[in-house]
Amino acid sequence: MIQSDLDLFGPQPQRLASHTVLLPGFALDVIEPLLDALRPVLRAAPFRHMQTPGGLNMAVALSNCGTLGWVSDARGYRYSPTDPLSGQPWPALPEVLLDLAGRAAGTAGFDAFVPDACLINHYLPGTRLSLHQDRDEKDFAQPIVSISLGLPAVFLFGGLQRAERTQRIALNHADVLVWGGEDRLRFHGVLPIKPGVHPRLGERRINLTLRKAG
Ligand code: MD3
Ligand code: FE
């Protein structure tokens, strides 16, 4: 490779489907403010393993911030204004996250996105997330913005039917993925995280999904 081939401005947005855009490294310039904002959120609402409606422990640990948070227990999956661990409202959505999500959505063609919920997923090496659809939100016309931090992941990008074939897409530290429109109800999942140590986050992957849930 010759010097002039190096793209000093980083990779460009990639359209993965008609209404799905991967923004590689989009969060890079706000990583430290973002981690600073997450610390107090996770002190007030620590990661925990929720129970599935079937009574199993979820492999992914999770927390939330925003006026609504995604919860799971024997009664099912739903959004709740309070943290079941503390009985208190979830911590507020930090400005840096709100701003990043709005800019990412706008870049992907979804204007005026104002999320009210941020699900924070925590993966250790070996943790996976099986194929599912996100359908607990009220309005499927609203997009979702996902921010990946730490160890890399391979996400499975499927179709509108579970049995459709899936594409494998790499999600790296600071990558932002936005999807909406006709892609909003695609099946998706995450392959087991490979062992490794991320220079900033250590032996973990954290994924933030910003949603308009209510
Ligand atoms: C949407 N989280 O929290 S986000 C979830 O990396 C969830 O923690 C995953 O699925 C995570 O509900 C994936 C990125 C993603 C990937 C593929 C998709 C979202 C997608 C395909 C279609 C729709
Ligand atoms: Fe999902």
PDB file of C-alpha atoms and ligand atoms in Angstrom:
ATOM      1  CA  MET A   1       0.000   0.000   0.000  1.00  0.00           C
ATOM      2  CA  ILE A   2       1.261   3.485  -0.763  1.00  0.00           C
ATOM      3  CA  GLN A   3       0.907   6.407   1.585  1.00  0.00           C
ATOM      4  CA  SER A   4      -1.791   8.131  -0.452  1.00  0.00           C
ATOM      5  CA  ASP A   5      -4.072   5.086   0.008  1.00  0.00           C
ATOM      6  CA  LEU A   6      -4.353   5.759   3.754  1.00  0.00           C
ATOM      7  CA  ASP A   7      -7.718   7.320   4.527  1.00  0.00           C
ATOM      8  CA  LEU A   8      -6.806   9.812   7.236  1.00  0.00           C
ATOM      9  CA  PHE A   9     -10.451  10.670   7.816  1.00  0.00           C
ATOM     10  CA  GLY A  10     -11.480   7.125   8.664  1.00  0.00           C
ATOM     11  CA  PRO A  11     -13.929   4.815   6.979  1.00  0.00           C
ATOM     12  CA  GLN A  12     -17.120   6.190   5.479  1.00  0.00           C
ATOM     13  CA  PRO A  13     -20.688   5.238   6.402  1.00  0.00           C
ATOM     14  CA  GLN A  14     -21.753   1.871   5.018  1.00  0.00           C
ATOM     15  CA  ARG A  15     -25.343   1.151   4.020  1.00  0.00           C
ATOM     16  CA  LEU A  16     -26.034  -2.471   5.071  1.00  0.00           C
ATOM     17  CA  ALA A  17     -29.649  -2.438   3.888  1.00  0.00           C
ATOM     18  CA  SER A  18     -32.167   0.138   2.673  1.00  0.00           C
ATOM     19  CA  HIS A  19     -32.677   1.666   6.145  1.00  0.00           C
ATOM     20  CA  THR A  20     -29.599   0.394   8.029  1.00  0.00           C
ATOM     21  CA  VAL A  21     -26.361   2.386   8.174  1.00  0.00           C
ATOM     22  CA  LEU A  22     -23.081   1.488   9.904  1.00  0.00           C
ATOM     23  CA  LEU A  23     -21.048   4.525  10.983  1.00  0.00           C
ATOM     24  CA  PRO A  24     -17.545   3.166  11.718  1.00  0.00           C
ATOM     25  CA  GLY A  25     -15.810   5.017  14.558  1.00  0.00           C
ATOM     26  CA  PHE A  26     -18.609   7.595  14.798  1.00  0.00           C
ATOM     27  CA  ALA A  27     -18.330   7.702  18.628  1.00  0.00           C
ATOM     28  CA  LEU A  28     -14.509   7.970  18.725  1.00  0.00           C
ATOM     29  CA  ASP A  29     -14.329  11.680  19.528  1.00  0.00           C
ATOM     30  CA  VAL A  30     -16.738  11.428  22.493  1.00  0.00           C
ATOM     31  CA  ILE A  31     -15.543   8.144  24.076  1.00  0.00           C
ATOM     32  CA  GLU A  32     -14.104   9.734  27.226  1.00  0.00           C
ATOM     33  CA  PRO A  33     -17.095  12.038  27.942  1.00  0.00           C
ATOM     34  CA  LEU A  34     -19.357   9.062  27.213  1.00  0.00           C
ATOM     35  CA  LEU A  35     -17.505   6.792  29.688  1.00  0.00           C
ATOM     36  CA  ASP A  36     -17.492   9.638  32.245  1.00  0.00           C
ATOM     37  CA  ALA A  37     -21.284   9.894  31.851  1.00  0.00           C
ATOM     38  CA  LEU A  38     -21.812   6.125  32.124  1.00  0.00           C
ATOM     39  CA  ARG A  39     -19.901   5.738  35.410  1.00  0.00           C
ATOM     40  CA  PRO A  40     -22.535   7.431  37.649  1.00  0.00           C
ATOM     41  CA  VAL A  41     -25.352   5.765  35.681  1.00  0.00           C
ATOM     42  CA  LEU A  42     -23.890   2.328  36.423  1.00  0.00           C
ATOM     43  CA  ARG A  43     -23.207   3.223  40.062  1.00  0.00           C
ATOM     44  CA  ALA A  44     -26.913   4.026  40.524  1.00  0.00           C
ATOM     45  CA  ALA A  45     -28.153   1.149  38.321  1.00  0.00           C
ATOM     46  CA  PRO A  46     -25.512  -1.613  38.251  1.00  0.00           C
ATOM     47  CA  PHE A  47     -25.383  -4.320  35.591  1.00  0.00           C
ATOM     48  CA  ARG A  48     -27.485  -7.340  36.502  1.00  0.00           C
ATOM     49  CA  HIS A  49     -28.615 -10.597  34.888  1.00  0.00           C
ATOM     50  CA  MET A  50     -32.362 -10.487  34.398  1.00  0.00           C
ATOM     51  CA  GLN A  51     -34.561 -13.563  34.243  1.00  0.00           C
ATOM     52  CA  THR A  52     -36.211 -14.559  30.989  1.00  0.00           C
ATOM     53  CA  PRO A  53     -39.971 -15.170  31.056  1.00  0.00           C
ATOM     54  CA  GLY A  54     -39.024 -18.871  30.876  1.00  0.00           C
ATOM     55  CA  GLY A  55     -37.068 -18.581  34.155  1.00  0.00           C
ATOM     56  CA  LEU A  56     -33.520 -18.682  32.740  1.00  0.00           C
ATOM     57  CA  ASN A  57     -30.723 -16.235  33.576  1.00  0.00           C
ATOM     58  CA  MET A  58     -29.873 -13.979  30.625  1.00  0.00           C
ATOM     59  CA  ALA A  59     -26.228 -14.347  29.544  1.00  0.00           C
ATOM     60  CA  VAL A  60     -25.962 -10.621  28.811  1.00  0.00           C
ATOM     61  CA  ALA A  61     -25.947  -8.384  31.905  1.00  0.00           C
ATOM     62  CA  LEU A  62     -27.834  -5.123  31.483  1.00  0.00           C
ATOM     63  CA  SER A  63     -28.799  -1.757  32.861  1.00  0.00           C
ATOM     64  CA  ASN A  64     -30.702   1.252  31.528  1.00  0.00           C
ATOM     65  CA  CYS A  65     -30.899   5.003  31.611  1.00  0.00           C
ATOM     66  CA  GLY A  66     -33.661   7.307  30.408  1.00  0.00           C
ATOM     67  CA  THR A  67     -37.298   7.725  31.424  1.00  0.00           C
ATOM     68  CA  LEU A  68     -37.935   4.096  30.414  1.00  0.00           C
ATOM     69  CA  GLY A  69     -35.768   0.990  30.776  1.00  0.00           C
ATOM     70  CA  TRP A  70     -36.110  -2.461  29.248  1.00  0.00           C
ATOM     71  CA  VAL A  71     -36.742  -5.178  31.832  1.00  0.00           C
ATOM     72  CA  SER A  72     -37.396  -8.905  31.791  1.00  0.00           C
ATOM     73  CA  ASP A  73     -38.820 -11.213  34.445  1.00  0.00           C
ATOM     74  CA  ALA A  74     -41.276 -14.092  34.854  1.00  0.00           C
ATOM     75  CA  ARG A  75     -44.064 -11.732  33.696  1.00  0.00           C
ATOM     76  CA  GLY A  76     -42.373 -11.007  30.355  1.00  0.00           C
ATOM     77  CA  TYR A  77     -40.396  -8.338  28.533  1.00  0.00           C
ATOM     78  CA  ARG A  78     -41.439  -4.674  28.816  1.00  0.00           C
ATOM     79  CA  TYR A  79     -40.313  -1.112  29.446  1.00  0.00           C
ATOM     80  CA  SER A  80     -40.510   0.188  33.005  1.00  0.00           C
ATOM     81  CA  PRO A  81     -40.019   3.745  34.376  1.00  0.00           C
ATOM     82  CA  THR A  82     -38.284   2.295  37.456  1.00  0.00           C
ATOM     83  CA  ASP A  83     -35.344   0.010  38.147  1.00  0.00           C
ATOM     84  CA  PRO A  84     -36.710  -3.185  39.749  1.00  0.00           C
ATOM     85  CA  LEU A  85     -33.495  -3.490  41.853  1.00  0.00           C
ATOM     86  CA  SER A  86     -33.802  -0.076  43.523  1.00  0.00           C
ATOM     87  CA  GLY A  87     -37.459   0.787  42.980  1.00  0.00           C
ATOM     88  CA  GLN A  88     -36.174   4.196  41.803  1.00  0.00           C
ATOM     89  CA  PRO A  89     -36.502   5.844  38.381  1.00  0.00           C
ATOM     90  CA  TRP A  90     -33.682   4.875  36.001  1.00  0.00           C
ATOM     91  CA  PRO A  91     -30.824   7.425  35.871  1.00  0.00           C
ATOM     92  CA  ALA A  92     -31.394  10.225  33.349  1.00  0.00           C
ATOM     93  CA  LEU A  93     -30.121   9.876  29.794  1.00  0.00           C
ATOM     94  CA  PRO A  94     -26.793  11.760  29.698  1.00  0.00           C
ATOM     95  CA  GLU A  95     -26.664  14.722  27.288  1.00  0.00           C
ATOM     96  CA  VAL A  96     -23.611  13.291  25.496  1.00  0.00           C
ATOM     97  CA  LEU A  97     -25.604  10.139  24.617  1.00  0.00           C
ATOM     98  CA  LEU A  98     -28.705  12.053  23.543  1.00  0.00           C
ATOM     99  CA  ASP A  99     -26.576  14.284  21.333  1.00  0.00           C
ATOM    100  CA  LEU A 100     -24.562  11.406  19.830  1.00  0.00           C
ATOM    101  CA  ALA A 101     -27.720   9.432  19.061  1.00  0.00           C
ATOM    102  CA  GLY A 102     -29.381  12.432  17.417  1.00  0.00           C
ATOM    103  CA  ARG A 103     -26.339  13.150  15.247  1.00  0.00           C
ATOM    104  CA  ALA A 104     -25.939   9.480  14.250  1.00  0.00           C
ATOM    105  CA  ALA A 105     -29.624   9.137  13.367  1.00  0.00           C
ATOM    106  CA  GLY A 106     -29.485  12.375  11.344  1.00  0.00           C
ATOM    107  CA  THR A 107     -26.382  11.180   9.473  1.00  0.00           C
ATOM    108  CA  ALA A 108     -28.246   7.976   8.614  1.00  0.00           C
ATOM    109  CA  GLY A 109     -31.262   9.920   7.338  1.00  0.00           C
ATOM    110  CA  PHE A 110     -33.550   9.816  10.402  1.00  0.00           C
ATOM    111  CA  ASP A 111     -34.181  13.408  11.423  1.00  0.00           C
ATOM    112  CA  ALA A 112     -35.196  14.658  14.876  1.00  0.00           C
ATOM    113  CA  PHE A 113     -34.603  11.386  16.748  1.00  0.00           C
ATOM    114  CA  VAL A 114     -35.152  11.961  20.487  1.00  0.00           C
ATOM    115  CA  PRO A 115     -34.707   8.711  22.412  1.00  0.00           C
ATOM    116  CA  ASP A 116     -36.285   8.188  25.847  1.00  0.00           C
ATOM    117  CA  ALA A 117     -34.557   4.883  26.668  1.00  0.00           C
ATOM    118  CA  CYS A 118     -31.014   3.553  26.576  1.00  0.00           C
ATOM    119  CA  LEU A 119     -30.465  -0.167  27.134  1.00  0.00           C
ATOM    120  CA  ILE A 120     -26.890  -0.901  28.236  1.00  0.00           C
ATOM    121  CA  ASN A 121     -25.752  -4.454  27.480  1.00  0.00           C
ATOM    122  CA  HIS A 122     -22.608  -5.973  29.028  1.00  0.00           C
ATOM    123  CA  TYR A 123     -20.848  -8.923  27.384  1.00  0.00           C
ATOM    124  CA  LEU A 124     -17.928 -10.938  28.770  1.00  0.00           C
ATOM    125  CA  PRO A 125     -15.895 -13.147  26.416  1.00  0.00           C
ATOM    126  CA  GLY A 126     -18.108 -16.098  25.475  1.00  0.00           C
ATOM    127  CA  THR A 127     -21.379 -14.197  25.958  1.00  0.00           C
ATOM    128  CA  ARG A 128     -23.776 -14.243  23.028  1.00  0.00           C
ATOM    129  CA  LEU A 129     -27.227 -12.851  22.226  1.00  0.00           C
ATOM    130  CA  SER A 130     -29.523 -15.179  20.350  1.00  0.00           C
ATOM    131  CA  LEU A 131     -31.533 -14.176  17.286  1.00  0.00           C
ATOM    132  CA  HIS A 132     -34.495 -11.925  18.148  1.00  0.00           C
ATOM    133  CA  GLN A 133     -36.558  -8.931  17.049  1.00  0.00           C
ATOM    134  CA  ASP A 134     -36.886  -5.692  19.033  1.00  0.00           C
ATOM    135  CA  ARG A 135     -40.635  -5.314  19.377  1.00  0.00           C
ATOM    136  CA  ASP A 136     -41.302  -4.026  22.876  1.00  0.00           C
ATOM    137  CA  GLU A 137     -41.283  -0.378  21.774  1.00  0.00           C
ATOM    138  CA  LYS A 138     -44.556   1.434  21.062  1.00  0.00           C
ATOM    139  CA  ASP A 139     -43.762   2.921  17.647  1.00  0.00           C
ATOM    140  CA  PHE A 140     -41.808   0.834  15.122  1.00  0.00           C
ATOM    141  CA  ALA A 141     -41.550   3.928  12.876  1.00  0.00           C
ATOM    142  CA  GLN A 142     -38.850   5.166  15.302  1.00  0.00           C
ATOM    143  CA  PRO A 143     -35.281   4.086  14.498  1.00  0.00           C
ATOM    144  CA  ILE A 144     -32.776   2.549  16.959  1.00  0.00           C
ATOM    145  CA  VAL A 145     -29.183   3.708  17.392  1.00  0.00           C
ATOM    146  CA  SER A 146     -26.567   1.254  18.699  1.00  0.00           C
ATOM    147  CA  ILE A 147     -23.121   2.217  20.035  1.00  0.00           C
ATOM    148  CA  SER A 148     -20.496  -0.483  20.495  1.00  0.00           C
ATOM    149  CA  LEU A 149     -17.665  -0.161  23.032  1.00  0.00           C
ATOM    150  CA  GLY A 150     -14.746  -2.423  23.920  1.00  0.00           C
ATOM    151  CA  LEU A 151     -14.137  -5.896  22.511  1.00  0.00           C
ATOM    152  CA  PRO A 152     -15.239  -6.473  18.910  1.00  0.00           C
ATOM    153  CA  ALA A 153     -18.385  -8.429  18.100  1.00  0.00           C
ATOM    154  CA  VAL A 154     -19.876 -10.131  15.103  1.00  0.00           C
ATOM    155  CA  PHE A 155     -23.545  -9.323  14.812  1.00  0.00           C
ATOM    156  CA  LEU A 156     -25.993 -11.378  12.843  1.00  0.00           C
ATOM    157  CA  PHE A 157     -28.153  -9.335  10.549  1.00  0.00           C
ATOM    158  CA  GLY A 158     -31.173 -11.324   9.453  1.00  0.00           C
ATOM    159  CA  GLY A 159     -34.430 -10.770   7.661  1.00  0.00           C
ATOM    160  CA  LEU A 160     -38.021 -10.217   8.710  1.00  0.00           C
ATOM    161  CA  GLN A 161     -38.502 -13.975   9.210  1.00  0.00           C
ATOM    162  CA  ARG A 162     -36.416 -15.947  11.713  1.00  0.00           C
ATOM    163  CA  ALA A 163     -35.512 -18.599   9.127  1.00  0.00           C
ATOM    164  CA  GLU A 164     -34.047 -16.132   6.613  1.00  0.00           C
ATOM    165  CA  ARG A 165     -30.287 -16.311   6.125  1.00  0.00           C
ATOM    166  CA  THR A 166     -28.180 -13.930   8.226  1.00  0.00           C
ATOM    167  CA  GLN A 167     -25.226 -11.750   7.248  1.00  0.00           C
ATOM    168  CA  ARG A 168     -22.292 -11.476   9.659  1.00  0.00           C
ATOM    169  CA  ILE A 169     -21.129  -7.899  10.288  1.00  0.00           C
ATOM    170  CA  ALA A 170     -18.213  -6.783  12.475  1.00  0.00           C
ATOM    171  CA  LEU A 171     -19.003  -4.220  15.181  1.00  0.00           C
ATOM    172  CA  ASN A 172     -15.901  -2.599  16.627  1.00  0.00           C
ATOM    173  CA  HIS A 173     -15.183  -0.142  19.440  1.00  0.00           C
ATOM    174  CA  ALA A 174     -16.885   3.238  18.763  1.00  0.00           C
ATOM    175  CA  ASP A 175     -18.898   1.968  15.803  1.00  0.00           C
ATOM    176  CA  VAL A 176     -22.461   3.253  15.623  1.00  0.00           C
ATOM    177  CA  LEU A 177     -25.237   1.409  13.832  1.00  0.00           C
ATOM    178  CA  VAL A 178     -28.589   2.996  12.942  1.00  0.00           C
ATOM    179  CA  TRP A 179     -31.601   1.130  11.648  1.00  0.00           C
ATOM    180  CA  GLY A 180     -35.234   1.946  11.097  1.00  0.00           C
ATOM    181  CA  GLY A 181     -37.907   1.955   8.441  1.00  0.00           C
ATOM    182  CA  GLU A 182     -38.434  -1.409   6.813  1.00  0.00           C
ATOM    183  CA  ASP A 183     -35.344  -2.813   8.627  1.00  0.00           C
ATOM    184  CA  ARG A 184     -36.700  -2.013  12.080  1.00  0.00           C
ATOM    185  CA  LEU A 185     -38.077  -5.516  12.688  1.00  0.00           C
ATOM    186  CA  ARG A 186     -35.205  -7.550  11.233  1.00  0.00           C
ATOM    187  CA  PHE A 187     -34.064 -10.517  13.303  1.00  0.00           C
ATOM    188  CA  HIS A 188     -30.590  -9.979  14.763  1.00  0.00           C
ATOM    189  CA  GLY A 189     -28.182 -11.370  17.340  1.00  0.00           C
ATOM    190  CA  VAL A 190     -24.567 -11.382  18.484  1.00  0.00           C
ATOM    191  CA  LEU A 191     -22.112 -14.309  18.160  1.00  0.00           C
ATOM    192  CA  PRO A 192     -20.121 -15.309  21.277  1.00  0.00           C
ATOM    193  CA  ILE A 193     -17.569 -12.575  22.050  1.00  0.00           C
ATOM    194  CA  LYS A 194     -14.018 -13.814  21.399  1.00  0.00           C
ATOM    195  CA  PRO A 195     -11.589 -13.701  24.338  1.00  0.00           C
ATOM    196  CA  GLY A 196      -9.431 -10.605  24.294  1.00  0.00           C
ATOM    197  CA  VAL A 197      -8.469  -7.460  26.138  1.00  0.00           C
ATOM    198  CA  HIS A 198      -9.582  -4.109  24.790  1.00  0.00           C
ATOM    199  CA  PRO A 199      -7.017  -1.363  25.520  1.00  0.00           C
ATOM    200  CA  ARG A 200      -9.659   0.976  26.995  1.00  0.00           C
ATOM    201  CA  LEU A 201     -12.400  -1.324  28.328  1.00  0.00           C
ATOM    202  CA  GLY A 202     -10.528  -4.532  29.165  1.00  0.00           C
ATOM    203  CA  GLU A 203     -12.220  -7.928  28.885  1.00  0.00           C
ATOM    204  CA  ARG A 204     -15.692  -6.748  27.998  1.00  0.00           C
ATOM    205  CA  ARG A 205     -17.994  -5.410  25.347  1.00  0.00           C
ATOM    206  CA  ILE A 206     -20.646  -2.816  26.142  1.00  0.00           C
ATOM    207  CA  ASN A 207     -23.447  -1.994  23.715  1.00  0.00           C
ATOM    208  CA  LEU A 208     -25.777   0.948  24.130  1.00  0.00           C
ATOM    209  CA  THR A 209     -29.063   0.966  22.225  1.00  0.00           C
ATOM    210  CA  LEU A 210     -30.952   4.244  22.155  1.00  0.00           C
ATOM    211  CA  ARG A 211     -34.644   3.933  21.536  1.00  0.00           C
ATOM    212  CA  LYS A 212     -37.860   5.882  21.583  1.00  0.00           C
ATOM    213  CA  ALA A 213     -39.725   3.278  23.628  1.00  0.00           C
ATOM    214  CA  GLY A 214     -42.771   5.175  24.878  1.00  0.00           C
TER     215      GLY A 214
HETATM  216  C1  MD3 B   1     -31.360  -4.205  14.513  1.00  0.00           C
HETATM  217  N1  MD3 B   1     -28.328  -5.622  21.058  1.00  0.00           N
HETATM  218  O1  MD3 B   1     -30.217  -4.903  22.822  1.00  0.00           O
HETATM  219  S1  MD3 B   1     -27.387  -3.923  18.612  1.00  0.00           S
HETATM  220  C2  MD3 B   1     -30.600  -5.487  21.793  1.00  0.00           C
HETATM  221  O2  MD3 B   1     -24.955  -5.615  20.316  1.00  0.00           O
HETATM  222  C3  MD3 B   1     -29.584  -5.955  20.808  1.00  0.00           C
HETATM  223  O3  MD3 B   1     -25.988  -5.703  22.201  1.00  0.00           O
HETATM  224  C4  MD3 B   1     -27.236  -6.104  20.257  1.00  0.00           C
HETATM  225  O4  MD3 B   1     -29.931  -6.581  19.868  1.00  0.00           O
HETATM  226  C5  MD3 B   1     -25.961  -5.761  20.971  1.00  0.00           C
HETATM  227  O5  MD3 B   1     -31.790  -5.686  21.518  1.00  0.00           O
HETATM  228  C6  MD3 B   1     -27.275  -5.654  18.849  1.00  0.00           C
HETATM  229  C7  MD3 B   1     -27.032  -3.801  16.925  1.00  0.00           C
HETATM  230  C8  MD3 B   1     -27.963  -4.423  15.940  1.00  0.00           C
HETATM  231  C9  MD3 B   1     -27.478  -5.324  15.104  1.00  0.00           C
HETATM  232  C10 MD3 B   1     -28.244  -5.812  14.084  1.00  0.00           C
HETATM  233  C11 MD3 B   1     -29.524  -5.435  13.869  1.00  0.00           C
HETATM  234  C12 MD3 B   1     -29.254  -4.059  15.758  1.00  0.00           C
HETATM  235  C13 MD3 B   1     -30.058  -4.559  14.717  1.00  0.00           C
HETATM  236  C14 MD3 B   1     -30.295  -5.902  12.795  1.00  0.00           C
HETATM  237  C15 MD3 B   1     -31.572  -5.500  12.594  1.00  0.00           C
HETATM  238  C16 MD3 B   1     -32.111  -4.655  13.468  1.00  0.00           C
HETATM  239 FE    FE B   2     -32.054  -6.388  19.645  1.00  0.00          FE
END
